[in-house]
Amino acid sequence: MKRINSIFDVLGPVMIGPSSSHTAGAARLGKIARYAAEKDVKSVKIYLHGSFAETAKGHGTEKALAAGILGMEPYDERLRRSLEIADESGVDIEFEAVEIRGAHPNTARFHITRSDGSLVTVTGASIGGGAVMVTEINGFDVEITGEYYTIITKHVDIKGIISKVTTLLARNNVNIGNMKVRRNVNMKEASMIIETDENVDPDVVEEIRSLDEMLSLIVIKPVKEAENV
Amino acid sequence: MYNSGRALADLCSERKISISELVLIEEMENTNMDRESVLERLDEVLSIMENSSSYSLSNKVETLGGIIGGEGRKMMEYLLSGDTVTGEWIIKAMARAFACSEYNASMGKICAAPTAGSCGIIPAAILTVGEKFSLDRDVLLKGLLVSSGLGKIISENATVSGAEGGCQAECGAAAAMAAAAIVEMRGGSPEQSLHAASIALKNIMGLICDPIAGLVESPCSKRNASGVVNAMISADMALSGVESIVPFDEVVEAMYNVGLGMHQNFKETAKGGIAITETGLKLAEKIK
């Protein structure tokens, strides 16, 4: 049972076959991983778990994940050739089947190396009908469906930082739909995961990024937004 | 706002409008799109369906698993060869459903309706009925609107996922959605659309999801072909005045309960049914 807001959730997604979970959802996961790497992917190793590992070939799952990594939509006809396109554009993509304990059967874990050598990790699952749930980004537990505009910060854990960020958003007329604050083990760094109702203006994002306490900032755009074909 | 078959039919009779009109109005309200934008997007969906259900009738495509292929074309050649048991329109509908499944399995661009695995049934039903009665494009779009309205009710009160409810939830939902659409396209009432949908869903209640090697190929494509026929005969029953003894909402609930009670082996896990026959297992081994 799930709530349907638009008839295009029933007649849709428009997608490259054969499977909404193993193909379209996989492409969406790849796209979120690309956003997490700020669209800078030099090479990526993708670990496949469960059904993703077992039936990848017959579902085009690898092609779909690669397509997402390259920024393609689930309906992009180039998805079929994504592995060749990655090759041609010098993006190195490798796959490996793994067992991730307790993970959803359709789980992929991305280890992305950016052009400056930095590593970005993303773990997510395709949970049915093309819907996805990302559960980890750079070691932080998250719950991202890709339906909302999402800002993920890593910042120095001191008083007042949360209010600085939320004030900047409020001042720019952005409403926060969901927000979580996490702290990492050494208690010096923390992370905010902010889902907003509106897309945030790039200038505002830059303002938040340039706060003294900010260590890094990732923006995940809604992955379904560009799919209104 | 409708969230059941009963509410849908009551709203239609209160406002003296068709199911398609009600679904269209609700879509405009929910998404803030105007009428033209909704219809335009629906028209694009229809174009994608036209292509996906015809491409492999005249082109050779290769499916990822290589288990299926060429069935749609065979049906069309068979039709041209002379007399068939069921007749032109059933054969054409099956050919389209086969073609769409095959296109999907070869990484073609399709519209999930309501899922990728069942993507052949609604296009085959709407396009074939449209061709037979030379219906205008806007009538075909009305068919899509009816389908999505029924699909919304099934999604919200049960499931359209094979992993959750078996094939009855995917191909069953698609056939019910298509049957209701055909009824409106042929001038039937909202009540008749609901009867047709109920009958179609009852016809395959309990059907498991047992894909060979876990792939959307076999027996999926043949269930798309039989699914569109299920939709057509259910629509004809309803249009003749035959009624479903059990109302649509109760049938949907029953389908959901059957799905929940179904063993996990029979829900898209490739651990039961056709998937674990000697031949099924051999094919799975070969594909790996």
Coordinates of C-alpha atoms in Angstrom, one line a residue:
Chain A
M1 CA 0.0 0.0 0.0
K2 CA 1.4 3.4 -0.9
R3 CA 0.1 6.8 -1.5
I4 CA -0.2 7.9 -5.1
N5 CA 0.0 11.6 -5.9
S6 CA 0.1 11.5 -9.6
I7 CA -1.2 9.3 -12.4
F8 CA 2.4 9.3 -13.7
D9 CA 3.4 7.3 -10.7
V10 CA 1.0 4.6 -11.9
L11 CA 1.8 4.9 -15.6
G12 CA 5.5 5.3 -15.1
P13 CA 8.3 5.5 -14.8
V14 CA 9.2 5.9 -18.4
M15 CA 12.4 3.9 -18.4
I16 CA 14.8 1.6 -20.2
G17 CA 13.8 -1.9 -19.4
P18 CA 13.6 -4.5 -18.1
S19 CA 13.1 -3.9 -14.4
S20 CA 12.0 -0.9 -12.4
S21 CA 13.9 -2.1 -9.4
H22 CA 17.0 -3.6 -11.1
T23 CA 17.3 -1.1 -13.9
A24 CA 15.5 2.2 -13.3
G25 CA 16.1 2.2 -9.5
A26 CA 19.8 1.3 -10.1
A27 CA 20.1 4.3 -12.4
R28 CA 18.7 6.6 -9.8
L29 CA 21.1 5.2 -7.2
G30 CA 24.0 5.9 -9.5
K31 CA 22.7 9.5 -10.0
I32 CA 22.6 10.1 -6.2
A33 CA 26.1 8.8 -5.9
R34 CA 27.2 11.2 -8.7
Y35 CA 25.6 14.1 -6.8
A36 CA 27.4 12.9 -3.6
A37 CA 30.7 13.1 -5.5
E38 CA 29.7 16.6 -6.7
K39 CA 29.6 15.3 -10.3
D40 CA 33.4 14.6 -10.1
V41 CA 33.9 10.9 -10.7
K42 CA 37.3 9.8 -11.9
S43 CA 36.8 6.2 -11.0
V44 CA 34.3 4.1 -9.1
K45 CA 34.1 0.7 -7.7
I46 CA 30.6 -0.5 -7.3
Y47 CA 29.9 -3.4 -4.9
L48 CA 26.7 -5.3 -5.6
H49 CA 24.8 -7.3 -2.9
G50 CA 22.0 -9.8 -3.0
S51 CA 19.7 -9.9 -6.1
F52 CA 21.7 -7.0 -7.5
A53 CA 24.8 -9.3 -7.6
E54 CA 22.9 -12.4 -8.7
T55 CA 20.8 -11.1 -11.5
A56 CA 22.8 -8.0 -12.6
K57 CA 23.6 -9.3 -16.1
G58 CA 20.1 -10.2 -17.1
H59 CA 18.7 -6.9 -15.8
G60 CA 21.3 -4.6 -17.2
T61 CA 21.9 -3.5 -13.6
E62 CA 25.6 -2.7 -14.2
K63 CA 24.7 -0.6 -17.2
A64 CA 22.0 1.3 -15.3
L65 CA 24.3 2.0 -12.3
A66 CA 27.0 3.2 -14.7
A67 CA 24.5 5.4 -16.5
G68 CA 23.5 7.1 -13.3
I69 CA 27.1 7.7 -12.4
L70 CA 27.5 9.4 -15.7
G71 CA 24.4 11.6 -15.1
M72 CA 22.0 9.8 -17.4
E73 CA 18.3 9.5 -16.6
P74 CA 16.6 6.0 -16.3
Y75 CA 14.8 6.7 -19.7
D76 CA 18.0 7.8 -21.5
E77 CA 18.5 5.5 -24.5
R78 CA 22.3 5.8 -24.1
L79 CA 21.9 3.8 -20.9
R80 CA 22.3 0.6 -23.0
R81 CA 25.8 1.8 -24.0
S82 CA 26.8 3.4 -20.7
L83 CA 29.7 1.1 -20.0
E84 CA 31.3 1.9 -23.4
I85 CA 30.5 5.6 -22.9
A86 CA 32.2 5.5 -19.5
D87 CA 35.2 4.0 -21.2
E88 CA 35.3 6.6 -23.9
S89 CA 35.0 9.4 -21.4
G90 CA 37.8 8.0 -19.3
V91 CA 35.7 7.1 -16.2
D92 CA 36.9 3.8 -14.8
I93 CA 34.0 1.6 -13.5
E94 CA 34.5 -1.7 -11.8
F95 CA 32.0 -4.1 -10.2
E96 CA 32.3 -6.7 -7.5
A97 CA 29.8 -8.9 -5.9
V98 CA 29.8 -8.8 -2.1
E99 CA 27.8 -9.9 0.9
I100 CA 26.7 -6.9 3.0
R101 CA 25.2 -8.2 6.2
G102 CA 21.6 -7.2 6.9
A103 CA 21.4 -5.1 3.7
H104 CA 18.3 -5.0 1.4
P105 CA 18.6 -7.5 -1.4
N106 CA 19.0 -4.8 -4.0
T107 CA 21.9 -2.9 -2.5
A108 CA 24.8 -1.2 -4.2
R109 CA 27.8 0.4 -2.5
F110 CA 29.8 3.0 -4.4
H111 CA 33.4 3.9 -3.7
I112 CA 34.1 6.9 -5.8
T113 CA 37.5 8.5 -6.4
R114 CA 37.3 12.1 -7.4
S115 CA 39.9 13.9 -9.6
D116 CA 41.7 15.3 -6.6
G117 CA 42.1 11.7 -5.2
S118 CA 39.5 12.1 -2.5
L119 CA 37.1 9.2 -1.7
V120 CA 33.3 9.4 -1.6
T121 CA 31.2 6.5 -0.4
V122 CA 27.5 5.9 -0.9
T123 CA 25.4 3.0 0.0
G124 CA 21.8 2.6 -1.2
A125 CA 19.1 0.1 -2.1
S126 CA 16.5 0.0 -4.9
I127 CA 13.4 -0.8 -2.9
G128 CA 10.8 -1.4 -5.6
G129 CA 9.0 0.3 -8.5
G130 CA 12.1 2.4 -9.1
A131 CA 12.1 4.0 -5.7
V132 CA 15.4 4.1 -3.8
M133 CA 16.7 4.6 -0.3
V134 CA 20.2 5.8 0.3
T135 CA 21.4 4.7 3.7
E136 CA 25.0 5.9 3.9
I137 CA 27.0 8.8 2.5
N138 CA 30.7 9.2 3.5
G139 CA 30.2 7.1 6.6
F140 CA 27.2 9.0 7.9
D141 CA 23.9 7.2 8.3
V142 CA 21.3 8.8 6.1
E143 CA 17.8 8.1 4.8
I144 CA 17.5 9.7 1.4
T145 CA 14.8 8.8 -1.1
G146 CA 16.0 11.3 -3.7
E147 CA 12.5 12.8 -3.8
Y148 CA 13.6 16.0 -2.0
Y149 CA 16.4 18.5 -2.5
T150 CA 18.8 17.5 0.2
I151 CA 21.8 19.3 1.8
I152 CA 24.3 17.2 3.7
T153 CA 26.9 19.1 5.7
K154 CA 30.0 18.1 7.5
H155 CA 30.9 20.7 10.0
V156 CA 32.9 21.4 13.2
D157 CA 30.6 20.5 16.1
I158 CA 30.2 23.7 18.0
K159 CA 27.3 25.7 19.4
G160 CA 25.3 27.9 17.0
I161 CA 26.2 26.3 13.7
I162 CA 22.7 24.7 13.2
S163 CA 21.0 28.0 13.7
K164 CA 23.4 29.7 11.3
V165 CA 22.5 27.3 8.5
T166 CA 18.8 27.2 9.2
T167 CA 18.7 31.0 9.4
L168 CA 20.3 31.3 6.0
L169 CA 17.7 28.9 4.6
A170 CA 14.8 30.7 6.2
R171 CA 16.0 34.1 5.1
N172 CA 16.0 32.8 1.6
N173 CA 12.5 31.5 1.8
V174 CA 13.4 27.8 1.9
N175 CA 11.2 25.6 4.1
I176 CA 12.9 22.6 5.8
G177 CA 10.8 19.4 5.4
N178 CA 13.1 17.0 7.3
M179 CA 16.3 17.5 9.3
K180 CA 18.6 15.2 11.1
V181 CA 21.8 16.0 13.0
R182 CA 24.5 13.4 13.6
R183 CA 27.8 13.5 15.3
N184 CA 30.7 11.3 14.4
V185 CA 32.6 9.1 16.8
N186 CA 35.3 11.5 17.9
M187 CA 32.7 14.2 18.7
K188 CA 34.5 16.9 16.9
E189 CA 32.7 16.7 13.6
A190 CA 29.0 16.5 13.0
S191 CA 26.6 16.3 10.0
M192 CA 23.3 17.8 9.1
I193 CA 21.0 16.2 6.7
I194 CA 18.4 18.8 5.6
E195 CA 15.6 18.0 3.2
T196 CA 13.9 21.1 1.8
D197 CA 10.6 21.6 0.1
E198 CA 12.1 23.9 -2.5
N199 CA 15.3 23.7 -4.5
V200 CA 17.9 25.9 -2.8
D201 CA 19.5 28.7 -4.9
P202 CA 23.2 27.9 -5.7
D203 CA 24.2 31.3 -4.1
V204 CA 22.7 30.3 -0.8
V205 CA 24.4 26.9 -1.0
E206 CA 27.7 28.7 -1.5
E207 CA 26.9 31.0 1.5
I208 CA 26.4 27.9 3.7
R209 CA 29.5 26.3 2.3
S210 CA 31.7 29.3 3.1
L211 CA 30.7 29.4 6.8
D212 CA 33.9 29.0 8.9
E213 CA 32.7 25.9 10.7
M214 CA 31.8 24.1 7.4
L215 CA 34.1 21.3 6.4
S216 CA 32.2 20.1 3.4
L217 CA 28.8 20.2 1.8
I218 CA 27.0 18.0 -0.6
V219 CA 23.8 18.7 -2.5
I220 CA 21.6 15.9 -3.7
K221 CA 19.1 17.1 -6.2
P222 CA 15.7 15.3 -6.5
V223 CA 16.4 12.5 -8.8
K224 CA 12.8 12.2 -10.1
E225 CA 12.7 15.9 -11.1
A226 CA 14.3 15.5 -14.5
E227 CA 12.3 12.5 -15.3
N228 CA 9.1 14.3 -16.3
V229 CA 9.3 13.1 -19.9
Chain B
M1 CA -10.7 12.7 -3.9
Y2 CA -11.2 9.0 -4.4
N3 CA -9.4 6.2 -2.7
S4 CA -11.7 3.3 -3.5
G5 CA -13.7 2.0 -6.4
R6 CA -16.9 2.9 -4.6
A7 CA -15.8 6.5 -4.1
L8 CA -14.7 6.7 -7.7
A9 CA -18.1 5.5 -9.1
D10 CA -20.1 7.6 -6.6
L11 CA -18.1 10.8 -7.5
C12 CA -18.7 10.1 -11.2
S13 CA -22.4 9.7 -10.7
E14 CA -22.7 12.7 -8.4
R15 CA -20.9 15.0 -10.9
K16 CA -22.3 13.2 -13.9
I17 CA -18.8 12.7 -15.4
S18 CA -16.8 9.8 -16.7
I19 CA -14.0 8.1 -14.8
S20 CA -11.4 9.6 -17.2
E21 CA -12.7 13.1 -16.5
L22 CA -12.6 12.6 -12.7
V23 CA -9.1 11.2 -12.8
L24 CA -8.0 14.1 -15.0
I25 CA -9.5 16.7 -12.7
E26 CA -7.9 15.1 -9.6
E27 CA -4.5 15.0 -11.4
M28 CA -4.8 18.7 -12.1
E29 CA -5.6 19.4 -8.5
N30 CA -2.8 17.2 -7.1
T31 CA 0.0 18.4 -9.3
N32 CA -1.0 21.9 -10.2
M33 CA -0.7 21.1 -13.9
D34 CA -3.3 22.4 -16.3
R35 CA -5.5 20.2 -18.5
E36 CA -3.3 20.6 -21.5
S37 CA -0.1 19.8 -19.7
V38 CA -1.5 16.6 -18.3
L39 CA -2.9 15.5 -21.6
E40 CA 0.4 16.4 -23.3
R41 CA 2.4 14.3 -21.0
L42 CA -0.1 11.5 -21.3
D43 CA 0.2 11.8 -25.1
E44 CA 4.0 11.2 -24.7
V45 CA 3.3 8.1 -22.6
L46 CA 1.0 6.9 -25.4
S47 CA 3.7 7.5 -28.0
I48 CA 6.2 5.5 -26.0
M49 CA 3.6 2.7 -25.7
E50 CA 3.0 2.8 -29.5
N51 CA 6.7 2.4 -30.2
S52 CA 7.4 -0.2 -27.5
S53 CA 4.5 -2.4 -28.5
S54 CA 5.3 -2.4 -32.2
Y55 CA 9.1 -2.1 -32.6
S56 CA 10.0 -5.8 -32.3
L57 CA 7.1 -6.8 -34.7
S58 CA 9.3 -5.5 -37.5
N59 CA 12.8 -5.5 -36.0
K60 CA 14.8 -8.2 -34.5
V61 CA 15.9 -7.4 -30.9
E62 CA 18.0 -9.4 -28.5
T63 CA 16.8 -9.8 -24.9
L64 CA 19.3 -9.7 -22.1
G65 CA 18.7 -13.3 -20.9
G66 CA 18.0 -14.6 -24.4
I67 CA 15.1 -16.7 -23.1
I68 CA 12.4 -15.1 -25.1
G69 CA 12.2 -13.3 -28.5
G70 CA 10.2 -13.2 -31.7
E71 CA 6.9 -14.3 -30.2
G72 CA 5.0 -11.1 -31.3
R73 CA 6.2 -11.5 -34.8
K74 CA 5.2 -15.1 -34.9
M75 CA 1.7 -14.1 -33.8
M76 CA 1.4 -11.6 -36.6
E77 CA 2.7 -14.0 -39.2
Y78 CA 0.2 -16.6 -38.0
L79 CA -2.6 -14.0 -38.4
L80 CA -1.6 -13.4 -42.0
S81 CA -1.4 -17.1 -42.8
G82 CA -5.2 -17.5 -42.6
D83 CA -7.8 -18.6 -40.1
T84 CA -6.9 -18.4 -36.4
V85 CA -8.8 -19.9 -33.5
T86 CA -9.5 -16.7 -31.7
G87 CA -9.5 -14.1 -34.5
E88 CA -7.8 -11.0 -35.7
W89 CA -8.2 -8.7 -32.7
I90 CA -7.2 -11.1 -30.0
I91 CA -4.2 -12.1 -32.0
K92 CA -3.1 -8.5 -32.6
A93 CA -3.5 -7.7 -29.0
M94 CA -1.4 -10.6 -28.0
A95 CA 1.3 -9.7 -30.6
R96 CA 1.5 -6.2 -29.1
A97 CA 1.8 -7.4 -25.6
F98 CA 4.5 -9.9 -26.6
A99 CA 6.3 -7.2 -28.5
C100 CA 6.2 -4.8 -25.6
S101 CA 7.6 -7.4 -23.2
E102 CA 10.3 -8.3 -25.6
Y103 CA 11.2 -4.7 -26.1
N104 CA 11.4 -4.3 -22.3
A105 CA 13.6 -7.3 -21.9
S106 CA 16.0 -6.0 -24.5
M107 CA 16.5 -2.7 -22.7
G108 CA 14.1 -0.8 -24.9
K109 CA 12.4 2.4 -23.6
I110 CA 9.0 1.5 -22.1
C111 CA 6.4 3.0 -19.7
A112 CA 5.9 0.9 -16.6
A113 CA 2.1 0.2 -16.6
P114 CA 1.9 -0.3 -13.7
T115 CA 5.2 -2.2 -13.7
A116 CA 7.9 -3.0 -16.2
G117 CA 7.1 -6.7 -16.0
S118 CA 3.5 -6.0 -16.9
C119 CA 4.2 -3.2 -19.3
G120 CA 2.6 -4.9 -22.4
I121 CA -1.0 -5.3 -21.2
I122 CA -2.4 -1.8 -21.1
P123 CA -0.7 -0.6 -24.4
A124 CA -1.9 -3.8 -26.2
A125 CA -5.5 -3.4 -24.9
I126 CA -5.8 0.4 -25.6
L127 CA -4.1 0.4 -29.0
T128 CA -5.9 -2.7 -30.3
V129 CA -9.3 -1.6 -29.3
G130 CA -8.5 1.8 -30.7
E131 CA -7.5 0.3 -34.0
K132 CA -10.5 -2.0 -34.2
F133 CA -13.0 0.8 -33.7
S134 CA -10.9 3.6 -35.4
L135 CA -11.0 5.6 -32.2
D136 CA -9.5 9.1 -32.0
R137 CA -6.4 9.7 -30.1
D138 CA -8.2 11.6 -27.3
V139 CA -10.3 8.4 -26.6
L140 CA -7.1 6.4 -26.2
L141 CA -5.8 9.1 -23.7
K142 CA -9.1 8.6 -21.8
G143 CA -8.3 4.9 -21.7
L144 CA -5.0 5.7 -20.1
L145 CA -6.7 8.0 -17.6
V146 CA -9.1 5.3 -16.6
S147 CA -6.3 2.8 -16.3
S148 CA -4.3 5.1 -14.0
G149 CA -7.3 5.8 -11.8
L150 CA -7.9 2.1 -11.2
G151 CA -4.1 1.5 -10.8
K152 CA -4.0 4.2 -8.1
I153 CA -6.8 2.5 -6.2
I154 CA -5.1 -0.9 -6.4
S155 CA -1.7 0.6 -5.4
E156 CA -3.2 2.4 -2.4
N157 CA -5.3 -0.5 -1.1
A158 CA -3.2 -3.4 -2.1
T159 CA 0.0 -3.6 -4.2
V160 CA 1.1 -3.8 -7.8
S161 CA 4.5 -5.3 -6.9
G162 CA 5.3 -8.9 -7.8
A163 CA 7.7 -9.1 -4.9
E164 CA 4.9 -8.2 -2.5
G165 CA 1.8 -9.8 -4.1
G166 CA 2.9 -12.2 -6.9
C167 CA 2.0 -11.9 -10.6
Q168 CA -1.7 -11.4 -9.7
A169 CA -0.6 -8.0 -8.4
E170 CA 1.3 -7.0 -11.5
C171 CA -0.4 -8.7 -14.5
G172 CA -3.6 -8.9 -12.6
A173 CA -3.6 -5.2 -11.8
A174 CA -2.6 -4.3 -15.4
A175 CA -5.5 -6.5 -16.8
A176 CA -8.0 -4.9 -14.4
M177 CA -6.8 -1.4 -15.3
A178 CA -7.0 -2.2 -19.0
A179 CA -10.4 -3.9 -18.7
A180 CA -11.8 -0.8 -17.1
A181 CA -10.3 1.4 -19.8
I182 CA -11.7 -0.6 -22.6
V183 CA -15.2 -0.4 -21.1
E184 CA -15.1 3.4 -21.0
M185 CA -13.6 3.6 -24.5
R186 CA -16.6 1.5 -25.7
G187 CA -19.1 3.8 -24.0
G188 CA -19.7 1.7 -20.9
S189 CA -20.6 3.2 -17.5
P190 CA -18.2 3.7 -14.5
E191 CA -20.0 0.9 -12.8
Q192 CA -19.3 -1.4 -15.8
S193 CA -15.7 -0.4 -15.7
L194 CA -15.5 -1.5 -12.1
H195 CA -17.2 -4.8 -12.9
A196 CA -14.7 -5.4 -15.7
A197 CA -11.8 -4.7 -13.4
S198 CA -13.1 -7.0 -10.7
I199 CA -13.7 -9.8 -13.2
A200 CA -10.1 -9.4 -14.7
L201 CA -8.6 -9.4 -11.2
K202 CA -10.6 -12.5 -10.1
N203 CA -9.6 -14.4 -13.3
I204 CA -6.0 -14.6 -12.2
M205 CA -6.2 -14.3 -8.5
G206 CA -3.5 -16.4 -6.8
L207 CA -1.1 -16.3 -9.7
I208 CA 2.5 -16.5 -8.5
C209 CA 5.5 -14.5 -9.7
D210 CA 8.1 -17.1 -10.7
P211 CA 10.5 -15.7 -13.4
I212 CA 13.2 -18.0 -14.7
A213 CA 16.6 -16.9 -13.6
G214 CA 14.8 -13.9 -11.9
L215 CA 14.6 -12.2 -15.2
V216 CA 11.6 -10.4 -16.7
E217 CA 11.3 -12.8 -19.6
S218 CA 9.6 -16.1 -19.0
P219 CA 6.8 -16.7 -18.1
C220 CA 6.3 -12.9 -18.0
S221 CA 5.9 -12.2 -21.7
K222 CA 3.2 -14.9 -22.1
R223 CA 1.4 -13.6 -19.1
N224 CA 1.3 -10.2 -20.7
A225 CA -0.2 -11.8 -23.8
S226 CA -2.8 -13.7 -21.8
G227 CA -3.2 -10.6 -19.6
V228 CA -4.5 -8.5 -22.4
V229 CA -6.9 -11.2 -23.5
N230 CA -8.1 -11.4 -19.9
A231 CA -8.7 -7.6 -20.1
M232 CA -10.6 -7.9 -23.3
I233 CA -12.9 -10.7 -22.3
S234 CA -13.6 -9.1 -18.9
A235 CA -14.5 -5.8 -20.7
D236 CA -16.9 -7.7 -23.0
M237 CA -18.5 -9.5 -20.1
A238 CA -19.1 -6.2 -18.3
L239 CA -20.3 -4.5 -21.5
S240 CA -22.8 -7.3 -22.1
G241 CA -24.3 -6.6 -18.7
V242 CA -22.6 -9.4 -16.8
E243 CA -21.7 -8.2 -13.3
S244 CA -19.1 -9.2 -10.8
I245 CA -20.8 -10.7 -7.8
V246 CA -18.2 -9.3 -5.4
P247 CA -17.6 -5.5 -5.6
F248 CA -14.2 -4.2 -6.9
D249 CA -12.9 -3.0 -3.5
E250 CA -13.5 -6.4 -1.9
V251 CA -11.8 -8.1 -4.8
V252 CA -8.8 -5.8 -4.4
E253 CA -8.6 -6.5 -0.7
A254 CA -8.9 -10.3 -1.4
M255 CA -6.0 -10.0 -3.9
Y256 CA -3.9 -8.2 -1.4
N257 CA -4.6 -10.9 1.3
V258 CA -3.8 -13.7 -1.1
G259 CA -0.5 -11.8 -2.0
L260 CA 0.4 -11.4 1.7
G261 CA -0.3 -15.1 2.3
M262 CA 1.8 -16.2 -0.6
H263 CA 5.0 -18.0 0.3
Q264 CA 8.1 -15.9 -0.4
N265 CA 9.3 -18.5 -2.9
F266 CA 6.4 -17.4 -5.2
K267 CA 7.1 -13.7 -5.1
E268 CA 9.8 -12.7 -7.6
T269 CA 12.5 -14.6 -5.8
A270 CA 12.9 -17.2 -8.6
K271 CA 12.7 -19.9 -5.9
G272 CA 9.4 -21.5 -6.9
G273 CA 7.1 -22.4 -9.8
I274 CA 8.4 -22.3 -13.3
A275 CA 11.7 -20.9 -12.2
I276 CA 12.7 -24.1 -10.4
T277 CA 11.6 -26.6 -13.0
E278 CA 14.4 -28.6 -14.5
T279 CA 14.4 -26.5 -17.6
G280 CA 14.1 -23.2 -15.6
L281 CA 17.1 -24.1 -13.5
K282 CA 19.1 -25.2 -16.6
L283 CA 18.4 -21.8 -18.3
A284 CA 19.3 -20.0 -15.1
E285 CA 22.6 -21.8 -14.9
K286 CA 23.4 -21.0 -18.6
I287 CA 22.7 -17.3 -18.1
K288 CA 25.0 -16.9 -15.1

